[in-house]
mmCIF file of C-alpha atoms in Angstrom:
data_model
loop_
_atom_site.group_PDB
_atom_site.id
_atom_site.type_symbol
_atom_site.label_atom_id
_atom_site.label_comp_id
_atom_site.label_asym_id
_atom_site.label_seq_id
_atom_site.Cartn_x
_atom_site.Cartn_y
_atom_site.Cartn_z
ATOM 1 C CA UNK A 1191 27.181 19.754 -2.173
ATOM 2 C CA UNK A 1192 24.610 21.124 0.497
ATOM 3 C CA UNK A 1193 24.945 24.407 2.743
ATOM 4 C CA UNK A 1194 23.103 23.755 6.436
ATOM 5 C CA UNK A 1195 23.613 25.663 8.972
ATOM 6 C CA UNK A 1196 25.975 23.520 11.756
ATOM 7 C CA UNK A 1197 24.731 22.960 15.307
ATOM 8 C CA UNK A 1198 23.681 25.588 17.531
ATOM 9 C CA UNK A 1199 26.628 25.666 19.565
ATOM 10 C CA UNK A 1200 28.875 25.535 16.791
ATOM 11 C CA UNK A 1201 27.461 29.204 14.911
ATOM 12 C CA UNK A 1202 29.449 27.395 11.701
ATOM 13 C CA UNK A 1203 27.889 26.267 8.757
ATOM 14 C CA UNK A 1204 28.960 22.904 7.437
ATOM 15 C CA UNK A 1205 28.748 22.022 4.129
ATOM 16 C CA UNK A 1206 27.602 18.492 2.835
ATOM 17 C CA UNK A 1207 27.726 15.829 0.208
ATOM 18 C CA UNK A 1208 24.836 16.240 -2.147
ATOM 19 C CA UNK A 1209 22.956 14.093 -4.100
ATOM 20 C CA UNK A 1210 25.185 14.829 -6.961
ATOM 21 C CA UNK A 1211 28.267 13.044 -5.379
ATOM 22 C CA UNK A 1212 26.103 10.295 -4.271
ATOM 23 C CA UNK A 1213 24.418 7.148 -4.997
ATOM 24 C CA UNK A 1214 20.644 7.928 -4.353
ATOM 25 C CA UNK A 1215 19.248 9.036 -7.330
ATOM 26 C CA UNK A 1216 21.194 5.950 -8.932
ATOM 27 C CA UNK A 1217 20.090 3.353 -6.690
ATOM 28 C CA UNK A 1218 16.809 4.456 -5.773
ATOM 29 C CA UNK A 1219 13.091 2.719 -7.017
ATOM 30 C CA UNK A 1220 11.471 3.016 -9.901
ATOM 31 C CA UNK A 1221 8.038 4.028 -9.101
ATOM 32 C CA UNK A 1222 5.883 3.063 -13.014
ATOM 33 C CA UNK A 1223 2.460 4.382 -13.454
ATOM 34 C CA UNK A 1224 0.062 1.174 -12.373
ATOM 35 C CA UNK A 1225 2.090 -0.754 -11.079
ATOM 36 C CA UNK A 1226 2.731 -1.716 -7.647
ATOM 37 C CA UNK A 1227 5.931 -2.362 -5.557
ATOM 38 C CA UNK A 1228 7.005 -6.193 -5.139
ATOM 39 C CA UNK A 1229 9.045 -7.771 -2.873
ATOM 40 C CA UNK A 1230 12.176 -8.685 -4.203
ATOM 41 C CA UNK A 1231 14.078 -12.163 -3.599
ATOM 42 C CA UNK A 1232 16.926 -10.456 -0.985
ATOM 43 C CA UNK A 1233 13.920 -9.041 0.914
ATOM 44 C CA UNK A 1234 11.917 -12.630 1.139
ATOM 45 C CA UNK A 1235 15.188 -13.836 2.078
ATOM 46 C CA UNK A 1236 16.858 -12.066 4.937
ATOM 47 C CA UNK A 1237 14.094 -9.554 6.342
ATOM 48 C CA UNK A 1238 10.279 -11.219 5.658
ATOM 49 C CA UNK A 1239 10.863 -13.874 7.428
ATOM 50 C CA UNK A 1240 12.119 -11.615 10.375
ATOM 51 C CA UNK A 1241 8.942 -10.021 10.022
ATOM 52 C CA UNK A 1242 6.472 -12.022 8.592
ATOM 53 C CA UNK A 1243 7.479 -15.848 9.469
ATOM 54 C CA UNK A 1244 3.948 -16.934 8.058
ATOM 55 C CA UNK A 1245 4.021 -15.071 4.047
ATOM 56 C CA UNK A 1246 3.640 -17.250 1.560
ATOM 57 C CA UNK A 1247 6.445 -15.951 -0.086
ATOM 58 C CA UNK A 1248 9.007 -15.896 2.775
ATOM 59 C CA UNK A 1249 12.261 -17.876 1.427
ATOM 60 C CA UNK A 1250 13.168 -19.938 4.138
ATOM 61 C CA UNK A 1251 16.376 -20.827 2.506
ATOM 62 C CA UNK A 1252 18.058 -20.768 -0.509
ATOM 63 C CA UNK A 1253 21.506 -23.114 -1.901
ATOM 64 C CA UNK A 1254 24.986 -20.820 -1.239
ATOM 65 C CA UNK A 1255 23.231 -18.621 1.365
ATOM 66 C CA UNK A 1256 24.198 -18.769 5.115
ATOM 67 C CA UNK A 1257 20.301 -17.750 6.535
ATOM 68 C CA UNK A 1258 17.876 -19.289 7.606
ATOM 69 C CA UNK A 1259 14.372 -18.287 8.262
ATOM 70 C CA UNK A 1260 16.302 -15.072 8.095
ATOM 71 C CA UNK A 1261 19.331 -15.304 9.734
ATOM 72 C CA UNK A 1262 23.027 -16.832 9.799
ATOM 73 C CA UNK A 1263 26.168 -16.990 11.147
ATOM 74 C CA UNK A 1264 27.218 -13.531 13.097
ATOM 75 C CA UNK A 1265 28.931 -11.164 10.916
ATOM 76 C CA UNK A 1266 31.025 -8.164 11.785
ATOM 77 C CA UNK A 1267 30.991 -4.819 10.509
ATOM 78 C CA UNK A 1268 31.931 -1.568 11.158
ATOM 79 C CA UNK A 1269 28.570 1.165 11.404
ATOM 80 C CA UNK A 1270 27.713 4.552 11.981
ATOM 81 C CA UNK A 1271 25.407 4.957 15.164
ATOM 82 C CA UNK A 1272 22.519 6.743 15.195
ATOM 83 C CA UNK A 1273 21.214 7.823 18.099
ATOM 84 C CA UNK A 1274 17.089 6.465 18.270
ATOM 85 C CA UNK A 1275 15.969 8.850 20.897
ATOM 86 C CA UNK A 1276 17.688 12.364 19.755
ATOM 87 C CA UNK A 1277 15.481 10.562 16.103
ATOM 88 C CA UNK A 1278 12.469 10.857 17.828
ATOM 89 C CA UNK A 1279 12.657 13.900 19.376
ATOM 90 C CA UNK A 1280 12.829 15.824 16.135
ATOM 91 C CA UNK A 1281 10.089 17.146 15.043
ATOM 92 C CA UNK A 1282 10.169 16.409 11.673
ATOM 93 C CA UNK A 1283 11.116 13.016 11.869
ATOM 94 C CA UNK A 1284 7.566 12.383 13.627
ATOM 95 C CA UNK A 1285 5.889 13.843 11.303
ATOM 96 C CA UNK A 1286 7.921 11.644 8.628
ATOM 97 C CA UNK A 1287 6.627 8.845 10.817
ATOM 98 C CA UNK A 1288 2.938 10.323 11.705
ATOM 99 C CA UNK A 1289 2.192 10.130 7.983
ATOM 100 C CA UNK A 1290 3.866 6.535 7.494
ATOM 101 C CA UNK A 1291 0.989 5.788 10.506
ATOM 102 C CA UNK A 1292 -1.818 7.506 8.043
ATOM 103 C CA UNK A 1293 -0.389 5.785 5.482
ATOM 104 C CA UNK A 1294 -3.004 3.382 2.915
ATOM 105 C CA UNK A 1295 -0.025 0.805 3.213
ATOM 106 C CA UNK A 1296 0.431 1.487 7.243
ATOM 107 C CA UNK A 1297 -1.209 -1.980 7.987
ATOM 108 C CA UNK A 1298 1.936 -3.614 6.311
ATOM 109 C CA UNK A 1299 4.467 -1.615 7.950
ATOM 110 C CA UNK A 1300 6.041 -4.354 10.864
ATOM 111 C CA UNK A 1301 5.081 -1.782 13.282
ATOM 112 C CA UNK A 1302 6.306 -4.196 16.522
ATOM 113 C CA UNK A 1303 9.612 -4.410 14.855
ATOM 114 C CA UNK A 1304 10.656 -0.190 15.119
ATOM 115 C CA UNK A 1305 11.272 -0.137 19.133
ATOM 116 C CA UNK A 1306 13.648 -3.227 19.022
ATOM 117 C CA UNK A 1307 15.508 -1.321 16.976
ATOM 118 C CA UNK A 1308 16.078 1.940 18.262
ATOM 119 C CA UNK A 1309 18.634 1.792 20.655
ATOM 120 C CA UNK A 1310 20.901 -0.781 17.096
ATOM 121 C CA UNK A 1311 19.779 2.278 14.463
ATOM 122 C CA UNK A 1312 22.744 2.678 12.115
ATOM 123 C CA UNK A 1313 24.542 2.702 8.735
ATOM 124 C CA UNK A 1314 26.617 0.462 7.275
ATOM 125 C CA UNK A 1315 29.866 1.377 5.943
ATOM 126 C CA UNK A 1316 32.517 -1.691 5.994
ATOM 127 C CA UNK A 1317 30.242 -4.897 5.930
ATOM 128 C CA UNK A 1318 31.789 -7.915 7.361
ATOM 129 C CA UNK A 1319 34.261 -7.247 8.865
ATOM 130 C CA UNK A 1320 34.349 -10.512 10.109
ATOM 131 C CA UNK A 1321 32.657 -14.052 11.009
ATOM 132 C CA UNK A 1322 31.699 -16.007 13.221
ATOM 133 C CA UNK A 1323 34.410 -13.625 15.936
ATOM 134 C CA UNK A 1324 35.000 -10.019 16.479
ATOM 135 C CA UNK A 1325 37.549 -8.526 14.599
ATOM 136 C CA UNK A 1326 40.736 -7.539 15.800
ATOM 137 C CA UNK A 1327 41.619 -3.018 14.328
ATOM 138 C CA UNK A 1328 44.520 -2.280 13.961
ATOM 139 C CA UNK A 1329 46.646 -0.497 15.146
ATOM 140 C CA UNK A 1330 47.273 1.434 11.790
ATOM 141 C CA UNK A 1331 42.941 1.095 11.286
ATOM 142 C CA UNK A 1332 42.810 3.238 14.685
ATOM 143 C CA UNK A 1333 45.223 6.096 14.198
ATOM 144 C CA UNK A 1334 43.607 6.255 10.381
ATOM 145 C CA UNK A 1335 40.705 6.593 11.978
ATOM 146 C CA UNK A 1336 41.266 8.713 14.417
ATOM 147 C CA UNK A 1337 43.396 11.338 12.120
ATOM 148 C CA UNK A 1338 40.183 11.865 10.223
ATOM 149 C CA UNK A 1339 37.939 13.209 13.409
ATOM 150 C CA UNK A 1340 34.610 13.992 13.770
ATOM 151 C CA UNK A 1341 32.072 15.394 11.216
ATOM 152 C CA UNK A 1342 28.601 16.954 11.342
ATOM 153 C CA UNK A 1343 25.748 14.122 9.321
ATOM 154 C CA UNK A 1344 22.092 14.709 8.062
ATOM 155 C CA UNK A 1345 19.902 11.660 7.847
ATOM 156 C CA UNK A 1346 17.112 12.805 4.748
ATOM 157 C CA UNK A 1347 14.976 10.609 3.737
ATOM 158 C CA UNK A 1348 12.518 8.179 3.173
ATOM 159 C CA UNK A 1349 14.530 5.922 0.739
ATOM 160 C CA UNK A 1350 13.325 2.822 -1.150
ATOM 161 C CA UNK A 1351 16.399 1.045 -3.405
ATOM 162 C CA UNK A 1352 16.428 -1.205 -6.491
ATOM 163 C CA UNK A 1353 17.150 -3.663 -4.387
ATOM 164 C CA UNK A 1354 16.056 -4.814 -1.080
ATOM 165 C CA UNK A 1355 12.402 -3.469 -2.043
ATOM 166 C CA UNK A 1356 10.216 -3.978 1.139
ATOM 167 C CA UNK A 1357 12.527 -2.289 3.127
ATOM 168 C CA UNK A 1358 12.112 1.500 4.135
ATOM 169 C CA UNK A 1359 15.446 3.598 5.308
ATOM 170 C CA UNK A 1360 17.413 7.573 6.128
ATOM 171 C CA UNK A 1361 19.806 8.444 3.489
ATOM 172 C CA UNK A 1362 22.855 9.877 6.042
ATOM 173 C CA UNK A 1363 24.953 12.863 4.295
ATOM 174 C CA UNK A 1364 28.047 12.828 5.603
ATOM 175 C CA UNK A 1365 30.013 16.803 5.899
ATOM 176 C CA UNK A 1366 32.258 17.624 2.922
ATOM 177 C CA UNK A 1367 35.848 19.097 4.452
ATOM 178 C CA UNK A 1368 38.394 20.755 1.597
ATOM 179 C CA UNK A 1369 36.073 18.040 -1.063
ATOM 180 C CA UNK A 1370 37.015 14.369 1.115
ATOM 181 C CA UNK A 1371 33.466 11.723 2.387
ATOM 182 C CA UNK A 1372 34.826 11.910 5.275
ATOM 183 C CA UNK A 1373 32.543 8.224 5.171
ATOM 184 C CA UNK A 1374 35.003 7.144 1.806
ATOM 185 C CA UNK A 1375 38.106 8.008 4.270
ATOM 186 C CA UNK A 1376 36.680 5.797 6.856
ATOM 187 C CA UNK A 1377 36.225 3.186 4.163
ATOM 188 C CA UNK A 1378 39.629 4.024 2.994
ATOM 189 C CA UNK A 1379 40.890 3.174 6.170
ATOM 190 C CA UNK A 1380 39.905 0.288 6.614
ATOM 191 C CA UNK A 1381 41.246 -1.133 2.786
ATOM 192 C CA UNK A 1382 37.446 -0.728 1.521
ATOM 193 C CA UNK A 1383 36.606 0.750 -2.268
ATOM 194 C CA UNK A 1384 34.604 3.697 -1.600
ATOM 195 C CA UNK A 1385 30.732 3.932 -1.451
ATOM 196 C CA UNK A 1386 28.142 6.226 -1.751
ATOM 197 C CA UNK A 1387 25.072 4.460 -0.488
ATOM 198 C CA UNK A 1388 24.225 5.151 3.203
ATOM 199 C CA UNK A 1389 21.608 3.857 4.616
ATOM 200 C CA UNK A 1390 19.184 3.821 7.518
ATOM 201 C CA UNK A 1391 18.000 1.305 7.874
ATOM 202 C CA UNK A 1392 14.112 1.715 9.375
ATOM 203 C CA UNK A 1393 10.524 0.250 8.477
ATOM 204 C CA UNK A 1394 10.083 -2.912 6.805
ATOM 205 C CA UNK A 1395 6.594 -3.842 4.528
ATOM 206 C CA UNK A 1396 5.298 -7.311 5.669
ATOM 207 C CA UNK A 1397 3.649 -7.727 1.870
ATOM 208 C CA UNK A 1398 3.327 -6.583 -1.459
ATOM 209 C CA UNK A 1399 1.652 -2.542 -2.175
ATOM 210 C CA UNK A 1400 -0.956 -2.126 -4.742
ATOM 211 C CA UNK A 1401 -0.942 0.002 -7.664
ATOM 212 C CA UNK A 1402 -3.178 2.436 -5.170
ATOM 213 C CA UNK A 1403 -0.248 2.128 -1.921
ATOM 214 C CA UNK A 1404 2.789 2.308 -4.235
ATOM 215 C CA UNK A 1405 2.081 5.092 -5.726
ATOM 216 C CA UNK A 1406 1.227 6.412 -1.817
ATOM 217 C CA UNK A 1407 5.033 6.065 -0.761
ATOM 218 C CA UNK A 1408 6.200 7.217 -4.223
ATOM 219 C CA UNK A 1409 4.766 10.181 -3.615
ATOM 220 C CA UNK A 1410 5.635 10.167 -0.087
ATOM 221 C CA UNK A 1411 9.212 9.758 -0.934
ATOM 222 C CA UNK A 1412 9.211 12.525 -3.287
ATOM 223 C CA UNK A 1413 7.767 15.357 -0.735
ATOM 224 C CA UNK A 1414 10.009 13.709 2.081
ATOM 225 C CA UNK A 1415 13.325 13.720 -0.490
ATOM 226 C CA UNK A 1416 14.932 16.797 0.464
ATOM 227 C CA UNK A 1417 13.925 17.174 4.266
ATOM 228 C CA UNK A 1418 16.533 17.216 6.725
ATOM 229 C CA UNK A 1419 15.525 14.749 9.573
ATOM 230 C CA UNK A 1420 17.942 14.836 11.530
ATOM 231 C CA UNK A 1421 21.945 16.410 12.022
ATOM 232 C CA UNK A 1422 24.496 15.061 14.394
ATOM 233 C CA UNK A 1423 27.896 14.819 15.409
ATOM 234 C CA UNK A 1424 29.442 11.814 13.920
ATOM 235 C CA UNK A 1425 32.477 10.975 16.822
ATOM 236 C CA UNK A 1426 32.834 7.301 17.080
ATOM 237 C CA UNK A 1427 31.717 4.094 14.924
ATOM 238 C CA UNK A 1428 30.323 1.103 16.381
ATOM 239 C CA UNK A 1429 31.616 -2.902 15.666
ATOM 240 C CA UNK A 1430 28.819 -3.734 15.490
ATOM 241 C CA UNK A 1431 27.812 -7.979 15.185
ATOM 242 C CA UNK A 1432 24.603 -9.604 14.006
ATOM 243 C CA UNK A 1433 22.892 -12.763 13.548
ATOM 244 C CA UNK A 1434 20.151 -11.515 10.935
ATOM 245 C CA UNK A 1435 19.883 -8.377 8.853
ATOM 246 C CA UNK A 1436 17.492 -6.499 10.961
ATOM 247 C CA UNK A 1437 19.680 -6.693 14.259
ATOM 248 C CA UNK A 1438 17.721 -7.748 16.313
ATOM 249 C CA UNK A 1439 20.653 -10.455 17.796
ATOM 250 C CA UNK A 1440 23.491 -8.277 17.720
ATOM 251 C CA UNK A 1441 26.515 -8.341 19.724
ATOM 252 C CA UNK A 1442 28.039 -4.231 20.062
ATOM 253 C CA UNK A 1443 32.241 -5.365 20.526
ATOM 254 C CA UNK A 1444 34.186 -2.003 20.283
ATOM 255 C CA UNK A 1445 33.842 1.553 20.393
ATOM 256 C CA UNK A 1446 35.738 3.389 17.765
ATOM 257 C CA UNK A 1447 36.533 6.841 17.913
ATOM 258 C CA UNK A 1448 37.199 9.555 15.456
ATOM 259 C CA UNK A 1449 39.256 11.438 17.223
ATOM 260 C CA UNK A 1450 42.065 10.628 19.719
ATOM 261 C CA UNK A 1451 41.813 8.955 23.442
ATOM 262 C CA UNK A 1452 39.665 6.469 23.978
ATOM 263 C CA UNK A 1453 36.164 6.404 23.230
ATOM 264 C CA UNK A 1454 33.201 6.533 25.575
ATOM 265 C CA UNK A 1455 31.785 3.549 27.413
ATOM 266 C CA UNK A 1456 29.712 1.118 24.692
ATOM 267 C CA UNK A 1457 25.940 1.786 25.545
ATOM 268 C CA UNK A 1458 24.129 -1.939 26.490
ATOM 269 C CA UNK A 1459 21.842 -3.359 23.785
ATOM 270 C CA UNK A 1460 18.333 -4.746 24.613
ATOM 271 C CA UNK A 1461 18.138 -8.373 23.992
#
């Protein structure tokens, strides 16, 4: 666990779960000297059709999978929303984004996707609560979530995983209270097994990276691994529905408060 100063308004220190307790190191891309970075099959099926539909590596459809050029029937999940405006206003994130825009691989990033996703950034905590129609969240789940209460979250970056190679993420680190990971408490409230990866999808590649580009990305990831980009208080979850994995076609079905009382007004997601 790591200690860090809390928000100025609280004047308290927050202790966050660290890499020893989470799965980021285990699940990251292993960059090998002299190798490029090839977009993997899951990415070419679910993401590449949305950001580079004419790319020869696109997998338009696959037996046993519901994807059709990156789109699928509605899937609803419980997610932790990320305030895109607050992230954009963060000095450290602005510096990271500037470095990304000047990187040797910058021309292979789907920059046009970022503003389309700015109001729906999130980390998925419980995927596939339902398909087709929004799920009915019963009272026991709502009460369990209310008992968890608000907690601090820190975003750090950047991350490339060993699955969905081609998507670049920020990593979410939850506050640890009395040794409890509140993300796992949320998963338990929904009857899910505890996870240890809480990723905020951000950048998408439109092509494989050559050796030099992959080396530059690996170095950038290493430089930014420990950097805190944004710290905020988690007070509400979203039940978010989407017909693609980038949630470009998104539906905010419900807000679930992590405290007693009603959730605030639901934000309007742009079409």
